Coordinates of C-alpha atoms and ligand atoms in Angstrom, one line a residue:
M1 CA 8.1 -11.8 19.3
F2 CA 7.3 -9.7 16.2
W3 CA 5.9 -11.9 13.4
A4 CA 8.7 -11.1 10.9
D5 CA 11.3 -12.0 13.5
K6 CA 9.6 -15.3 14.2
I7 CA 9.6 -16.2 10.4
A8 CA 13.2 -15.2 10.2
L9 CA 14.1 -17.4 13.1
D10 CA 12.1 -20.3 11.7
I11 CA 14.0 -20.0 8.3
K12 CA 17.4 -19.7 10.2
E13 CA 16.4 -23.0 12.0
K14 CA 15.1 -24.9 9.1
R15 CA 17.3 -23.8 6.3
K16 CA 21.0 -23.7 6.9
G17 CA 23.4 -21.1 5.2
P18 CA 22.7 -17.9 3.3
Q19 CA 19.2 -17.1 2.1
W20 CA 17.8 -15.5 -1.1
V21 CA 14.5 -13.7 -0.6
D22 CA 12.5 -13.1 -3.7
D23 CA 9.1 -11.6 -4.8
M24 CA 7.8 -11.0 -8.4
K25 CA 5.2 -9.2 -10.4
T26 CA 3.9 -9.2 -13.9
P27 CA 4.0 -5.5 -15.2
S28 CA 0.5 -5.8 -16.9
G29 CA -0.3 -2.1 -16.3
K30 CA -0.6 0.2 -13.4
I31 CA 0.3 -1.9 -10.4
H32 CA -2.4 -2.3 -7.9
V33 CA -1.6 -1.3 -4.3
G34 CA -2.2 -4.8 -3.1
A35 CA 1.2 -5.8 -4.5
L36 CA 2.9 -3.7 -2.0
R37 CA 2.0 -6.1 0.8
G38 CA 4.3 -8.7 -0.8
V39 CA 7.2 -6.3 -1.3
I40 CA 7.1 -5.0 2.2
L41 CA 6.7 -8.5 3.7
H42 CA 9.6 -9.8 1.8
D43 CA 11.7 -6.7 2.8
L44 CA 10.7 -7.2 6.5
I45 CA 11.8 -10.8 6.4
Y46 CA 15.0 -10.0 4.6
K47 CA 15.9 -7.4 7.2
A48 CA 14.9 -9.6 10.0
L49 CA 17.1 -12.3 8.6
L50 CA 20.0 -9.9 8.4
E51 CA 19.4 -8.8 12.0
A52 CA 19.4 -12.5 13.1
G53 CA 22.7 -12.8 11.5
V54 CA 21.8 -14.7 8.5
E55 CA 23.7 -13.7 5.2
S56 CA 20.8 -12.8 2.8
K57 CA 20.0 -11.3 -0.5
S58 CA 16.7 -9.7 -1.7
T59 CA 15.5 -9.5 -5.3
Y60 CA 12.4 -8.6 -7.2
I61 CA 11.7 -10.2 -10.5
I62 CA 9.7 -8.3 -13.1
N63 CA 8.0 -10.9 -15.3
D64 CA 8.2 -9.0 -18.5
Y65 CA 8.2 -12.1 -20.7
D66 CA 4.6 -12.6 -19.8
P67 CA 2.1 -11.9 -22.6
M68 CA -0.3 -9.0 -22.5
D69 CA -3.6 -10.9 -22.0
D70 CA -5.8 -8.1 -21.0
L71 CA -6.3 -4.5 -22.3
P72 CA -6.4 -1.9 -19.4
S73 CA -9.1 0.6 -20.1
Y74 CA -6.7 3.6 -19.8
L75 CA -4.8 2.5 -22.8
P76 CA -5.6 3.7 -26.4
P77 CA -7.5 1.1 -28.5
E78 CA -4.4 0.8 -30.9
Y79 CA -3.0 -1.4 -28.1
E80 CA -5.2 -4.2 -29.2
K81 CA -2.6 -5.1 -31.7
Y82 CA -0.1 -5.9 -29.0
M83 CA -2.3 -8.4 -27.2
G84 CA -0.5 -11.7 -26.9
M85 CA 3.0 -10.1 -27.1
P86 CA 5.4 -10.2 -24.2
F87 CA 5.4 -7.1 -22.2
F88 CA 9.0 -6.3 -23.0
K89 CA 8.1 -6.0 -26.7
V90 CA 5.1 -3.6 -26.1
P91 CA 5.9 0.1 -26.3
A92 CA 5.4 2.4 -23.3
P93 CA 2.1 4.5 -23.5
D94 CA 4.0 7.7 -23.2
G95 CA 5.8 7.4 -26.4
S96 CA 9.2 7.1 -24.7
N97 CA 11.6 4.5 -25.8
Q98 CA 11.0 2.4 -22.7
T99 CA 9.1 -0.8 -22.9
Y100 CA 5.5 -1.1 -21.5
A101 CA 7.0 -3.3 -18.8
Q102 CA 9.6 -0.8 -17.8
Y103 CA 7.1 2.1 -17.9
Y104 CA 4.8 0.5 -15.3
A105 CA 7.4 -1.4 -13.3
H106 CA 9.5 1.7 -12.7
D107 CA 6.5 3.5 -11.3
F108 CA 5.9 0.7 -8.9
I109 CA 9.6 0.4 -8.1
S110 CA 9.9 3.9 -7.2
V111 CA 6.9 3.6 -4.8
F112 CA 8.4 0.7 -3.0
N113 CA 11.9 2.3 -2.9
K114 CA 10.3 5.3 -1.2
L115 CA 8.9 2.8 1.4
G116 CA 12.4 1.6 2.1
A117 CA 12.4 -1.6 0.1
E118 CA 15.3 -1.8 -2.3
P119 CA 15.5 -5.3 -3.5
E120 CA 17.7 -5.9 -6.5
I121 CA 15.5 -5.9 -9.6
F122 CA 15.7 -8.7 -12.1
W123 CA 14.0 -8.6 -15.4
D124 CA 12.9 -11.8 -17.3
S125 CA 13.9 -9.9 -20.5
K126 CA 17.5 -10.2 -19.1
L127 CA 17.3 -13.6 -17.4
Y128 CA 16.1 -15.4 -20.5
P129 CA 18.4 -13.9 -23.1
R130 CA 21.4 -14.4 -20.9
G131 CA 20.7 -18.1 -20.8
I132 CA 20.1 -18.1 -17.0
M133 CA 16.9 -20.0 -17.4
D134 CA 18.3 -22.5 -20.1
E135 CA 19.0 -25.4 -17.7
A136 CA 15.6 -25.1 -16.2
I137 CA 14.1 -25.0 -19.7
R138 CA 15.9 -28.1 -20.6
I139 CA 14.8 -30.0 -17.6
A140 CA 11.3 -28.9 -18.0
L141 CA 11.1 -29.9 -21.7
D142 CA 12.7 -33.3 -20.8
S143 CA 10.1 -33.7 -18.0
A144 CA 7.0 -32.6 -20.0
E145 CA 5.0 -35.7 -19.2
K146 CA 6.0 -35.7 -15.5
I147 CA 4.9 -32.0 -15.3
Q148 CA 1.5 -32.8 -16.7
D149 CA 1.2 -35.7 -14.2
I150 CA 2.0 -33.2 -11.4
Y151 CA -0.5 -30.7 -12.7
Q152 CA -3.2 -33.4 -12.7
E153 CA -2.3 -35.0 -9.3
V154 CA -1.9 -31.6 -7.5
S155 CA -4.7 -29.5 -8.9
G156 CA -6.9 -32.6 -9.8
S157 CA -8.3 -30.8 -12.8
K158 CA -6.3 -30.8 -16.1
K159 CA -6.4 -33.8 -18.3
R160 CA -3.3 -34.5 -20.2
Q161 CA -2.9 -33.1 -23.5
L162 CA -1.1 -35.1 -26.1
G163 CA 2.2 -33.6 -27.0
W164 CA 2.0 -30.7 -24.6
L165 CA 5.3 -29.0 -23.8
P166 CA 6.1 -26.5 -21.1
F167 CA 7.5 -23.9 -23.4
Q168 CA 6.0 -20.9 -25.2
P169 CA 8.2 -19.6 -28.0
I170 CA 7.9 -16.0 -29.2
C171 CA 6.6 -16.3 -32.8
P172 CA 9.2 -14.9 -35.0
K173 CA 6.6 -13.7 -37.6
C174 CA 4.1 -11.9 -35.5
G175 CA 6.0 -11.4 -32.3
K176 CA 3.3 -13.0 -30.0
I177 CA 4.1 -15.3 -27.2
G178 CA 0.6 -15.9 -25.8
S179 CA -0.6 -17.7 -28.9
T180 CA 2.0 -20.2 -29.6
R181 CA 2.0 -23.9 -28.7
A182 CA 5.0 -26.1 -28.8
F183 CA 4.3 -29.7 -29.7
S184 CA 7.6 -31.4 -30.3
W185 CA 11.0 -31.4 -28.7
D186 CA 14.0 -33.4 -29.9
G187 CA 16.5 -32.2 -27.3
E188 CA 17.7 -29.4 -29.4
I189 CA 14.7 -27.8 -31.2
V190 CA 11.1 -27.4 -30.4
E191 CA 8.5 -27.2 -33.2
F192 CA 5.6 -24.9 -32.6
I193 CA 2.5 -23.4 -34.2
C194 CA 1.2 -19.9 -33.7
E195 CA -2.5 -20.7 -33.1
P196 CA -5.2 -18.4 -34.4
E197 CA -7.7 -19.7 -31.8
M198 CA -5.8 -21.1 -28.8
V199 CA -6.6 -18.1 -26.6
K200 CA -9.5 -15.7 -26.7
W201 CA -7.4 -12.6 -26.1
A202 CA -4.9 -13.0 -28.9
K203 CA -5.0 -14.3 -32.4
G204 CA -2.0 -16.2 -33.6
C205 CA -0.7 -15.8 -37.1
G206 CA -0.7 -19.5 -38.1
Y207 CA 3.1 -19.6 -38.4
L208 CA 4.6 -23.1 -38.1
G209 CA 8.2 -22.9 -36.9
R210 CA 11.2 -24.6 -35.4
V211 CA 13.4 -22.9 -32.8
S212 CA 16.1 -23.6 -30.2
P213 CA 14.2 -23.0 -26.8
F214 CA 17.5 -21.4 -25.3
G215 CA 18.7 -18.0 -25.0
G216 CA 15.5 -16.1 -24.8
T217 CA 13.5 -17.4 -27.8
G218 CA 10.5 -18.0 -25.4
K219 CA 9.5 -18.7 -21.9
L220 CA 8.3 -21.3 -19.5
P221 CA 4.6 -21.3 -18.6
W222 CA 4.3 -19.4 -15.4
K223 CA 3.5 -22.4 -13.1
V224 CA 6.7 -23.9 -14.1
E225 CA 8.6 -20.7 -14.4
W226 CA 8.0 -19.9 -10.7
P227 CA 10.0 -22.9 -9.3
A228 CA 12.4 -22.6 -12.3
H229 CA 13.4 -19.2 -11.1
W230 CA 14.2 -20.7 -7.7
M231 CA 16.4 -23.2 -9.3
A232 CA 18.0 -21.0 -11.8
L233 CA 18.9 -18.2 -9.2
G234 CA 19.0 -20.1 -6.0
I235 CA 16.0 -18.5 -4.4
T236 CA 15.3 -20.0 -1.0
V237 CA 12.5 -17.7 0.4
E238 CA 9.5 -16.6 -1.5
G239 CA 6.0 -16.0 0.0
A240 CA 2.8 -16.1 -1.9
G241 CA -0.5 -14.3 -1.7
K242 CA -3.4 -16.5 -0.6
D243 CA -4.7 -16.7 -4.2
H244 CA -1.7 -18.9 -5.0
S245 CA -1.4 -20.7 -1.7
S246 CA -4.8 -22.5 -1.7
A247 CA -4.7 -26.3 -1.7
G248 CA -4.0 -27.6 -5.1
G249 CA -3.0 -24.1 -6.3
S250 CA 0.1 -22.9 -8.1
R251 CA 2.2 -22.9 -4.9
D252 CA 1.5 -26.6 -4.3
I253 CA 2.3 -27.3 -8.0
A254 CA 5.6 -25.3 -7.6
N255 CA 6.5 -27.4 -4.6
S256 CA 5.9 -30.6 -6.3
L257 CA 7.9 -29.4 -9.4
C258 CA 10.8 -28.6 -7.1
R259 CA 10.9 -32.0 -5.6
E260 CA 10.1 -34.1 -8.5
V261 CA 11.5 -32.2 -11.5
F262 CA 14.0 -29.6 -10.5
K263 CA 15.3 -31.7 -7.6
I264 CA 15.6 -28.8 -5.2
E265 CA 14.0 -27.8 -2.0
P266 CA 11.1 -25.5 -2.6
A267 CA 11.4 -21.9 -1.4
Y268 CA 10.3 -21.2 2.2
N269 CA 6.6 -20.1 1.8
I270 CA 4.8 -17.3 3.7
P271 CA 1.2 -17.5 2.6
Y272 CA 0.0 -14.0 3.2
E273 CA -3.4 -12.4 3.3
W274 CA -4.8 -9.6 1.1
F275 CA -4.1 -5.9 1.4
L276 CA -7.4 -4.3 0.3
V277 CA -7.9 -0.7 -0.4
G278 CA -11.5 0.4 -0.6
G279 CA -13.7 3.5 -0.6
A280 CA -15.5 5.2 -3.4
K281 CA -12.9 7.9 -3.8
M282 CA -10.1 5.5 -4.2
S283 CA -11.4 3.0 -6.7
S284 CA -10.9 4.4 -10.1
S285 CA -13.9 5.0 -12.3
K286 CA -12.3 2.9 -15.0
G287 CA -12.5 -0.2 -12.8
T288 CA -8.7 -0.6 -12.6
G289 CA -8.5 -0.5 -8.9
V290 CA -6.2 1.6 -6.9
S291 CA -2.6 2.0 -8.0
A292 CA 0.2 1.9 -5.5
E293 CA 1.2 5.3 -6.6
E294 CA -2.1 6.7 -5.6
V295 CA -2.0 5.5 -2.1
A296 CA 1.6 6.5 -1.7
K297 CA 0.4 10.1 -2.2
I298 CA -2.0 10.2 0.7
L299 CA 0.3 8.9 3.4
P300 CA 3.9 9.5 4.4
P301 CA 6.1 6.6 3.4
E302 CA 6.8 5.5 7.0
V303 CA 3.1 5.5 7.8
L304 CA 2.2 3.4 4.8
R305 CA 5.0 1.1 5.6
F306 CA 3.7 0.9 9.1
L307 CA 0.2 -0.1 7.9
L308 CA 1.8 -3.0 6.0
T309 CA 4.2 -4.0 8.8
R310 CA 2.0 -3.8 12.0
F311 CA -0.3 -6.6 11.0
N312 CA 0.7 -10.2 11.1
Y313 CA 0.8 -11.7 7.6
K314 CA -2.2 -13.9 8.3
Q315 CA -4.5 -10.8 8.9
T316 CA -6.3 -9.1 6.0
I317 CA -5.4 -5.5 5.9
N318 CA -8.5 -3.5 4.8
F319 CA -7.8 0.2 4.3
D320 CA -10.5 2.5 3.4
P321 CA -9.2 6.0 3.5
A322 CA -12.6 7.7 4.0
G323 CA -13.7 8.8 7.4
E324 CA -11.5 8.6 10.5
T325 CA -9.2 5.8 9.1
I326 CA -6.3 8.1 8.4
P327 CA -6.4 10.0 11.7
K328 CA -6.6 6.7 13.5
L329 CA -3.6 5.4 11.6
F330 CA -1.5 8.3 12.5
D331 CA -2.6 8.0 16.1
E332 CA -1.6 4.3 16.1
Y333 CA 1.8 5.2 14.4
D334 CA 2.4 7.8 17.2
R335 CA 1.4 5.2 19.8
A336 CA 4.0 2.8 18.2
A337 CA 6.7 5.6 18.5
S338 CA 5.8 6.0 22.1
A339 CA 6.1 2.4 22.7
Y340 CA 9.5 2.3 21.0
F341 CA 10.9 5.2 22.9
E342 CA 9.3 4.4 26.3
K343 CA 10.0 0.6 25.8
T344 CA 6.5 -0.5 26.6
D345 CA 4.7 -2.7 24.0
E346 CA 7.4 -4.8 22.5
D347 CA 5.7 -5.9 19.3
L348 CA 4.3 -2.4 18.6
A349 CA 7.7 -1.0 19.2
R350 CA 9.2 -3.4 16.8
A351 CA 6.6 -2.5 14.2
F352 CA 7.6 1.1 14.6
E353 CA 11.4 0.3 14.3
L354 CA 10.8 -1.8 11.1
S355 CA 8.6 1.0 9.5
Q356 CA 11.4 3.4 9.4
I357 CA 12.6 4.0 5.8
K358 CA 16.4 4.4 6.1
D359 CA 17.5 5.7 9.4
K360 CA 17.3 4.4 12.9
P361 CA 14.1 5.5 14.6
R362 CA 14.4 9.1 15.8
E363 CA 12.2 11.1 18.2
Y364 CA 9.9 13.4 16.5
F365 CA 7.3 15.9 17.5
R366 CA 4.1 13.9 18.1
I367 CA 1.1 16.1 17.7
R368 CA -2.3 14.4 17.1
F369 CA -3.4 14.4 13.5
S370 CA -6.8 15.5 14.5
Q371 CA -5.3 18.4 16.5
V372 CA -3.5 19.6 13.4
A373 CA -6.5 19.2 11.4
N374 CA -8.4 21.6 13.7
W375 CA -5.5 24.1 13.6
V376 CA -5.4 24.0 9.9
Q377 CA -9.0 24.9 9.6
M378 CA -9.1 27.6 12.1
P379 CA -9.0 31.2 10.8
N380 CA -6.2 33.3 12.4
V381 CA -4.4 30.2 13.7
D382 CA -0.7 29.5 13.0
P383 CA -0.2 25.8 13.6
E384 CA 3.5 26.5 14.3
K385 CA 2.7 28.8 17.1
E386 CA 0.0 26.5 18.6
A387 CA 2.5 23.7 18.4
E388 CA 5.1 25.8 20.3
A389 CA 2.6 25.8 23.1
F390 CA 2.6 22.1 23.1
K391 CA 6.3 21.9 23.5
G392 CA 6.3 21.5 27.3
S393 CA 3.9 18.6 27.3
A394 CA 5.6 16.9 24.3
L395 CA 9.1 17.0 26.0
I396 CA 10.5 17.3 22.6
D397 CA 11.7 20.2 20.6
L398 CA 9.4 21.2 17.8
D399 CA 10.8 20.1 14.5
H400 CA 9.3 22.3 11.9
K401 CA 9.7 19.7 9.3
D402 CA 7.8 17.2 11.2
L403 CA 4.9 19.6 11.8
Q404 CA 4.9 20.8 8.1
E405 CA 4.8 17.1 7.0
R406 CA 1.9 16.4 9.1
I407 CA 0.1 19.5 7.9
K408 CA 0.6 18.4 4.3
Y409 CA -1.1 15.0 4.9
V410 CA -3.8 16.7 7.0
K411 CA -4.7 18.9 4.1
I412 CA -4.8 15.9 1.7
W413 CA -7.1 14.2 4.1
L414 CA -9.3 17.1 4.6
E415 CA -9.7 17.7 1.0
N416 CA -10.4 14.2 -0.1
Y417 CA -11.4 11.8 2.7
A418 CA -12.3 13.6 5.9
P419 CA -16.0 13.1 7.0
E420 CA -18.2 16.1 7.3
E421 CA -18.0 16.1 11.0
A422 CA -14.3 16.7 10.9
K423 CA -14.5 19.7 8.6
F424 CA -15.4 23.2 9.5
T425 CA -15.3 26.8 8.5
V426 CA -16.3 29.8 10.5
H427 CA -19.2 31.5 8.8
K428 CA -18.6 35.1 7.9
T429 CA -22.3 36.0 8.6
L430 CA -24.9 34.6 11.0
P431 CA -25.9 31.1 9.7
L432 CA -29.5 30.0 9.4
T433 CA -28.7 27.1 11.7
I434 CA -29.3 29.4 14.7
G435 CA -33.0 28.6 14.1
E436 CA -32.2 25.4 15.9
L437 CA -31.3 27.1 19.1
N438 CA -33.6 27.1 22.1
S439 CA -33.9 30.0 24.5
A440 CA -31.6 28.5 27.0
Q441 CA -28.8 28.1 24.4
K442 CA -29.3 31.7 23.3
E443 CA -28.9 32.8 26.9
L444 CA -25.7 30.8 27.2
L445 CA -24.4 32.7 24.1
A446 CA -25.3 36.0 25.7
K447 CA -23.5 35.0 28.9
I448 CA -20.4 34.1 26.9
A449 CA -20.6 37.3 25.0
H450 CA -20.8 39.2 28.3
E451 CA -17.9 37.5 29.9
L452 CA -15.5 37.2 26.9
G453 CA -13.7 40.5 27.7
R454 CA -11.7 38.8 30.4
D455 CA -8.3 37.2 29.9
W456 CA -9.2 33.5 29.4
Q457 CA -7.1 30.4 29.2
P458 CA -8.8 27.7 27.0
E459 CA -9.2 25.0 29.7
E460 CA -10.7 27.7 32.1
L461 CA -13.1 29.0 29.6
Q462 CA -14.1 25.5 28.5
N463 CA -15.1 24.8 32.1
A464 CA -16.9 28.1 32.5
I465 CA -19.1 27.4 29.5
Y466 CA -19.8 24.0 30.8
N467 CA -20.9 25.4 34.2
W468 CA -22.9 28.3 32.8
G469 CA -24.7 25.8 30.6
K470 CA -25.4 23.6 33.6
D471 CA -26.9 26.6 35.4
L472 CA -29.2 27.0 32.5
N473 CA -30.1 23.4 32.6
L474 CA -28.3 22.5 29.4
T475 CA -26.4 19.4 28.8
S476 CA -22.8 19.8 27.8
S477 CA -23.5 18.8 24.2
E478 CA -26.4 21.3 24.1
S479 CA -24.1 24.0 25.4
F480 CA -21.4 23.3 22.9
Q481 CA -23.7 22.7 20.1
A482 CA -25.0 26.3 20.6
I483 CA -21.6 27.6 19.9
Y484 CA -21.0 25.3 16.9
L485 CA -24.4 26.1 15.3
T486 CA -23.7 29.9 15.7
L487 CA -20.2 29.9 14.4
L488 CA -19.8 26.9 12.2
A489 CA -23.4 26.1 11.1
K490 CA -23.1 22.6 12.2
K491 CA -23.3 20.5 15.4
H492 CA -19.7 19.5 15.8
G493 CA -16.5 21.2 15.9
P494 CA -13.1 21.5 17.6
K495 CA -12.8 22.2 21.3
A496 CA -15.3 25.2 21.8
S497 CA -13.3 27.4 24.0
W498 CA -10.3 27.2 21.9
L499 CA -12.3 27.8 18.8
I500 CA -13.7 31.0 20.5
L501 CA -10.3 32.2 21.7
S502 CA -8.7 31.7 18.2
L503 CA -11.1 34.1 16.8
D504 CA -11.3 37.9 17.2
K505 CA -13.1 38.5 20.4
N506 CA -15.4 41.4 19.0
F507 CA -16.4 39.2 16.1
V508 CA -17.5 36.4 18.5
K509 CA -19.2 38.8 20.8
D510 CA -21.2 40.5 18.0
R511 CA -22.1 37.1 16.6
F512 CA -23.4 35.8 19.9
I513 CA -25.4 39.0 20.5
E514 CA -26.7 38.9 16.9
A515 CA -28.0 35.4 17.6
N516 CA -30.1 36.7 20.4
Q517 CA -31.9 39.3 18.4
P518 CA -35.3 38.4 17.3
Ligands
ZN601 ZN1 2.6 -15.5 -34.9

């Protein structure tokens, strides 16, 4: 059974009744592509639950009450003054009237919406002011010592701090939330100080204040906030990346807080592996990593979704767009489509089905990515016409949109990520590389030039070249390299006969004769 279906069934068995699936993110800047794994994983489980007949809901919480604790290098230095402020109070870098959090979260949301994940979006900057977190805040403040004990027991590290309270007010004087420390709680009011030296990344203003912790005046520390969201909203399923799921980590703390403080059952966990995107071309020079938006530009949505669907959550996905990775991914996607329509490999078929964006899977014109890459690079070749010729074997009507879309992504790949071997151009004049030809190879070229006038089919010519080469004691790679070195100035290329036949016959003939001149 497909992994997401297995999880859905396990949830159905262990947790009775309707389910609420959630994921979350702090909008601290351009959102890294790795965060897409969580989004798609939760979307898959949500959809698998629905298909398993479980009434379910799916949400995504934007943690915009979190403080800005790092200054991304792409921001102007003026942003230094916002360090320590909650993201919903920091202005957007484009000068619009959005908040910083909205600006970056919306980019990310639009990427995952395109990938077919449409959870309801919740913003902490609405949950806190509307009082939705109030009950959890009260319980947490009343249980401050217990919470510290749990931190200590579970993670085994932190020593108890006298007077520590699980609440961070927003300083009414300087607007910062990262620098405040609450130290007393009487059931109605917390007293706090805005500390100049508490954290390295933000300097508090020294303000000493009193405030009711309810209705959005501050937030819970995130380790407490996580299970508090589950309690406040009724979230029942929330997986966590492996960084949170290690023994004694924040997930274990959240589970203990659920049982011992909030008195709820912890959300069902799916501890999932990393989604890594590598390659020199992808990692930004500014060291910010690869944003989700960037990756969404190099793959069609269903193929990117497929990349995140196909692998079990326990497997690391390591995607390096350089080299043959992208053509191989397209091949695998096409193979999954065949599995679906021909009912062969059940898991692969299901991965294909769950990778569709909105509609049910539909048949499409499957033409290999590498094939299209060859057509696109050939002079005088119209991929549409070439694809027509494939119609018979594909058994599917050529859909021009399918082909055009593949061409679009082929071009992106060729321009940015294709290895040298996959790229070629027909040289307009005799290239210097013919110096590498031996006499038998030259003889083969002369033979081809001589025979070219006949009406050749590609397969037939390919065999003929192979046999002529054999007669001259050439290996097949020596034979075909002779052609590539003379036309493309390199040792590799698309199928040789087909390359020759796509060009003007006189041009090829003249070139092969010219290669034979001393
Ligand atoms: Zn302050």
